[in-house]
Amino acid sequence: EALAKAQRFCRENETQLSIFRGDMRRIPFVSESFGAVYSYNAIFFMTKPDVAISMREIERVLKPGGLCYVNFVSVDDPDDRPFCETAPARRLLKSERFAKHEDCEADGYFEHFEIVRKEKRTVDKVHGSGRLRQATIEYIARKR
């Protein structure tokens, strides 16, 4: 559904982008092939071991000097519900709930990066028929 939505956006806005479905744990591109990687509200659906694998893949495909944006769910996020039994994260990623990180825990993924910006954010969102509070730790980092 998200892929179809992105393709529709491109058509409606006369924009050409190469968009396809992939797995962050095995990014199908050669090393040092991108100047930027953007992951918003995606990586935390995985288990922490898979988050670590995905961060190594992001590092691998980034060119030296390349930038990445990644956000992680904070341990301060109030939503600790497990994913529903039919959720794709359960089936595809073997994940039962969001991987939450302490304030400095994700810093370890950026050993070969310069952290340009790090910000902890708490946002209230409308979700379904109610409101949802989300606490994240957001990074912008440059590969050394």
PDB file of C-alpha atoms in Angstrom:
ATOM      1  CA  GLU A   1       0.000   0.000   0.000  1.00  0.00           C
ATOM      2  CA  ALA A   2       2.784   2.471   0.886  1.00  0.00           C
ATOM      3  CA  LEU A   3       4.617   1.667  -2.356  1.00  0.00           C
ATOM      4  CA  ALA A   4       1.473   2.299  -4.424  1.00  0.00           C
ATOM      5  CA  LYS A   5       0.870   5.559  -2.536  1.00  0.00           C
ATOM      6  CA  ALA A   6       4.428   6.761  -3.258  1.00  0.00           C
ATOM      7  CA  GLN A   7       4.133   5.859  -6.943  1.00  0.00           C
ATOM      8  CA  ARG A   8       0.787   7.692  -7.154  1.00  0.00           C
ATOM      9  CA  PHE A   9       2.391  10.758  -5.531  1.00  0.00           C
ATOM     10  CA  CYS A  10       5.143  10.715  -8.169  1.00  0.00           C
ATOM     11  CA  ARG A  11       2.629  10.500 -11.019  1.00  0.00           C
ATOM     12  CA  GLU A  12       0.431  13.270  -9.600  1.00  0.00           C
ATOM     13  CA  ASN A  13       3.438  15.551  -9.055  1.00  0.00           C
ATOM     14  CA  GLU A  14       5.264  14.658 -12.266  1.00  0.00           C
ATOM     15  CA  THR A  15       8.273  13.510 -10.260  1.00  0.00           C
ATOM     16  CA  GLN A  16      10.493  10.574 -11.114  1.00  0.00           C
ATOM     17  CA  LEU A  17      11.871   8.582  -8.208  1.00  0.00           C
ATOM     18  CA  SER A  18      13.194   5.040  -8.026  1.00  0.00           C
ATOM     19  CA  ILE A  19      11.011   3.568  -5.291  1.00  0.00           C
ATOM     20  CA  PHE A  20      10.866  -0.124  -4.509  1.00  0.00           C
ATOM     21  CA  ARG A  21      10.252  -2.537  -1.667  1.00  0.00           C
ATOM     22  CA  GLY A  22      13.367  -3.696   0.164  1.00  0.00           C
ATOM     23  CA  ASP A  23      14.798  -5.025   3.408  1.00  0.00           C
ATOM     24  CA  MET A  24      16.964  -2.696   5.496  1.00  0.00           C
ATOM     25  CA  ARG A  25      18.890  -5.694   6.794  1.00  0.00           C
ATOM     26  CA  ARG A  26      20.118  -6.454   3.264  1.00  0.00           C
ATOM     27  CA  ILE A  27      20.160  -3.244   1.236  1.00  0.00           C
ATOM     28  CA  PRO A  28      20.560  -4.360  -2.407  1.00  0.00           C
ATOM     29  CA  PHE A  29      23.086  -1.734  -3.483  1.00  0.00           C
ATOM     30  CA  VAL A  30      26.854  -1.649  -3.741  1.00  0.00           C
ATOM     31  CA  SER A  31      28.882  -0.127  -0.934  1.00  0.00           C
ATOM     32  CA  GLU A  32      29.303   3.648  -0.832  1.00  0.00           C
ATOM     33  CA  SER A  33      26.624   4.265  -3.471  1.00  0.00           C
ATOM     34  CA  PHE A  34      24.455   6.914  -1.745  1.00  0.00           C
ATOM     35  CA  GLY A  35      25.033  10.445  -0.540  1.00  0.00           C
ATOM     36  CA  ALA A  36      22.049  10.273   1.816  1.00  0.00           C
ATOM     37  CA  VAL A  37      19.875   7.683   3.571  1.00  0.00           C
ATOM     38  CA  TYR A  38      16.539   8.607   5.176  1.00  0.00           C
ATOM     39  CA  SER A  39      14.688   6.301   7.561  1.00  0.00           C
ATOM     40  CA  TYR A  40      11.638   7.815   9.258  1.00  0.00           C
ATOM     41  CA  ASN A  41       9.444   5.723  11.580  1.00  0.00           C
ATOM     42  CA  ALA A  42      10.757   2.493  10.069  1.00  0.00           C
ATOM     43  CA  ILE A  43      13.778   0.975  11.793  1.00  0.00           C
ATOM     44  CA  PHE A  44      12.128   0.584  15.205  1.00  0.00           C
ATOM     45  CA  PHE A  45       9.664  -2.029  13.929  1.00  0.00           C
ATOM     46  CA  MET A  46      12.568  -4.501  14.039  1.00  0.00           C
ATOM     47  CA  THR A  47      14.195  -6.286  16.941  1.00  0.00           C
ATOM     48  CA  LYS A  48      17.299  -4.592  18.381  1.00  0.00           C
ATOM     49  CA  PRO A  49      19.663  -7.147  16.775  1.00  0.00           C
ATOM     50  CA  ASP A  50      18.053  -6.372  13.398  1.00  0.00           C
ATOM     51  CA  VAL A  51      18.292  -2.621  14.079  1.00  0.00           C
ATOM     52  CA  ALA A  52      22.059  -3.079  14.548  1.00  0.00           C
ATOM     53  CA  ILE A  53      22.300  -5.032  11.268  1.00  0.00           C
ATOM     54  CA  SER A  54      20.298  -2.346   9.459  1.00  0.00           C
ATOM     55  CA  MET A  55      22.482   0.438  10.809  1.00  0.00           C
ATOM     56  CA  ARG A  56      25.589  -1.389   9.545  1.00  0.00           C
ATOM     57  CA  GLU A  57      23.901  -1.636   6.137  1.00  0.00           C
ATOM     58  CA  ILE A  58      23.117   2.087   6.150  1.00  0.00           C
ATOM     59  CA  GLU A  59      26.766   2.767   6.969  1.00  0.00           C
ATOM     60  CA  ARG A  60      27.886   0.399   4.195  1.00  0.00           C
ATOM     61  CA  VAL A  61      25.839   2.012   1.401  1.00  0.00           C
ATOM     62  CA  LEU A  62      26.654   5.606   2.414  1.00  0.00           C
ATOM     63  CA  LYS A  63      29.530   7.383   0.717  1.00  0.00           C
ATOM     64  CA  PRO A  64      32.135   9.006   2.977  1.00  0.00           C
ATOM     65  CA  GLY A  65      30.684  12.379   3.941  1.00  0.00           C
ATOM     66  CA  GLY A  66      27.162  11.115   3.255  1.00  0.00           C
ATOM     67  CA  LEU A  67      24.317  12.002   5.595  1.00  0.00           C
ATOM     68  CA  CYS A  68      21.738   9.794   7.227  1.00  0.00           C
ATOM     69  CA  TYR A  69      18.566  10.578   9.133  1.00  0.00           C
ATOM     70  CA  VAL A  70      17.234   7.851  11.427  1.00  0.00           C
ATOM     71  CA  ASN A  71      14.764   7.973  14.292  1.00  0.00           C
ATOM     72  CA  PHE A  72      14.362   5.492  17.142  1.00  0.00           C
ATOM     73  CA  VAL A  73      11.534   5.030  19.655  1.00  0.00           C
ATOM     74  CA  SER A  74      12.514   6.244  23.118  1.00  0.00           C
ATOM     75  CA  VAL A  75      11.977   4.200  26.271  1.00  0.00           C
ATOM     76  CA  ASP A  76       9.845   7.195  27.308  1.00  0.00           C
ATOM     77  CA  ASP A  77       7.306   6.384  24.592  1.00  0.00           C
ATOM     78  CA  PRO A  78       4.110   5.380  26.425  1.00  0.00           C
ATOM     79  CA  ASP A  79       2.947   2.835  23.825  1.00  0.00           C
ATOM     80  CA  ASP A  80       4.124  -0.600  24.883  1.00  0.00           C
ATOM     81  CA  ARG A  81       1.366  -2.609  23.247  1.00  0.00           C
ATOM     82  CA  PRO A  82       2.464  -5.672  21.287  1.00  0.00           C
ATOM     83  CA  PHE A  83       1.815  -5.691  17.553  1.00  0.00           C
ATOM     84  CA  CYS A  84      -1.408  -7.463  16.598  1.00  0.00           C
ATOM     85  CA  GLU A  85      -1.026 -11.101  15.541  1.00  0.00           C
ATOM     86  CA  THR A  86      -1.520 -10.267  11.841  1.00  0.00           C
ATOM     87  CA  ALA A  87       0.870  -7.286  11.751  1.00  0.00           C
ATOM     88  CA  PRO A  88       3.491  -7.487   8.981  1.00  0.00           C
ATOM     89  CA  ALA A  89       6.209  -6.701  11.571  1.00  0.00           C
ATOM     90  CA  ARG A  90       5.374  -9.947  13.375  1.00  0.00           C
ATOM     91  CA  ARG A  91       5.279 -12.026  10.229  1.00  0.00           C
ATOM     92  CA  LEU A  92       8.174 -10.521   8.265  1.00  0.00           C
ATOM     93  CA  LEU A  93      10.487  -9.281  11.010  1.00  0.00           C
ATOM     94  CA  LYS A  94       9.628 -11.642  13.885  1.00  0.00           C
ATOM     95  CA  SER A  95       9.157  -8.524  16.014  1.00  0.00           C
ATOM     96  CA  GLU A  96       6.516  -8.295  18.730  1.00  0.00           C
ATOM     97  CA  ARG A  97       6.729  -4.574  19.628  1.00  0.00           C
ATOM     98  CA  PHE A  98       8.750  -1.445  18.939  1.00  0.00           C
ATOM     99  CA  ALA A  99      12.468  -1.622  19.748  1.00  0.00           C
ATOM    100  CA  LYS A 100      12.891   1.133  22.335  1.00  0.00           C
ATOM    101  CA  HIS A 101      16.189   2.843  23.120  1.00  0.00           C
ATOM    102  CA  GLU A 102      17.572   4.718  26.129  1.00  0.00           C
ATOM    103  CA  ASP A 103      18.612   8.318  25.423  1.00  0.00           C
ATOM    104  CA  CYS A 104      22.247   7.472  24.531  1.00  0.00           C
ATOM    105  CA  GLU A 105      21.854   3.800  23.600  1.00  0.00           C
ATOM    106  CA  ALA A 106      21.559   4.374  19.846  1.00  0.00           C
ATOM    107  CA  ASP A 107      24.750   6.483  19.871  1.00  0.00           C
ATOM    108  CA  GLY A 108      26.606   3.180  19.570  1.00  0.00           C
ATOM    109  CA  TYR A 109      25.288   2.680  16.035  1.00  0.00           C
ATOM    110  CA  PHE A 110      27.131   5.827  14.940  1.00  0.00           C
ATOM    111  CA  GLU A 111      30.722   4.852  15.761  1.00  0.00           C
ATOM    112  CA  HIS A 112      31.896   5.720  12.222  1.00  0.00           C
ATOM    113  CA  PHE A 113      29.774   8.860  11.975  1.00  0.00           C
ATOM    114  CA  GLU A 114      29.848  12.411  13.216  1.00  0.00           C
ATOM    115  CA  ILE A 115      26.501  13.085  14.906  1.00  0.00           C
ATOM    116  CA  VAL A 116      25.449  16.410  13.402  1.00  0.00           C
ATOM    117  CA  ARG A 117      22.158  16.649  15.265  1.00  0.00           C
ATOM    118  CA  LYS A 118      20.439  14.560  17.904  1.00  0.00           C
ATOM    119  CA  GLU A 119      17.053  15.486  19.283  1.00  0.00           C
ATOM    120  CA  LYS A 120      14.605  13.776  21.585  1.00  0.00           C
ATOM    121  CA  ARG A 121      11.050  14.633  20.603  1.00  0.00           C
ATOM    122  CA  THR A 122       7.641  13.977  22.085  1.00  0.00           C
ATOM    123  CA  VAL A 123       4.768  14.519  19.669  1.00  0.00           C
ATOM    124  CA  ASP A 124       1.012  14.156  20.088  1.00  0.00           C
ATOM    125  CA  LYS A 125      -0.691  12.780  16.969  1.00  0.00           C
ATOM    126  CA  VAL A 126      -4.230  12.013  15.918  1.00  0.00           C
ATOM    127  CA  HIS A 127      -4.389   8.268  15.384  1.00  0.00           C
ATOM    128  CA  GLY A 128      -7.592   6.529  14.368  1.00  0.00           C
ATOM    129  CA  SER A 129     -10.334   7.787  16.665  1.00  0.00           C
ATOM    130  CA  GLY A 130      -7.966   8.949  19.398  1.00  0.00           C
ATOM    131  CA  ARG A 131      -4.689  10.638  20.155  1.00  0.00           C
ATOM    132  CA  LEU A 132      -1.289   9.045  20.316  1.00  0.00           C
ATOM    133  CA  ARG A 133       1.838  10.336  22.030  1.00  0.00           C
ATOM    134  CA  GLN A 134       5.128   9.280  20.445  1.00  0.00           C
ATOM    135  CA  ALA A 135       8.588   9.820  21.958  1.00  0.00           C
ATOM    136  CA  THR A 136      11.513   9.448  19.557  1.00  0.00           C
ATOM    137  CA  ILE A 137      15.237  10.121  19.404  1.00  0.00           C
ATOM    138  CA  GLU A 138      16.186  11.547  16.014  1.00  0.00           C
ATOM    139  CA  TYR A 139      19.659  11.594  14.492  1.00  0.00           C
ATOM    140  CA  ILE A 140      21.281  13.315  11.567  1.00  0.00           C
ATOM    141  CA  ALA A 141      24.790  11.940  11.123  1.00  0.00           C
ATOM    142  CA  ARG A 142      27.622  12.254   8.599  1.00  0.00           C
ATOM    143  CA  LYS A 143      29.683   9.203   7.683  1.00  0.00           C
ATOM    144  CA  ARG A 144      33.399   9.703   8.297  1.00  0.00           C
TER     145      ARG A 144
END
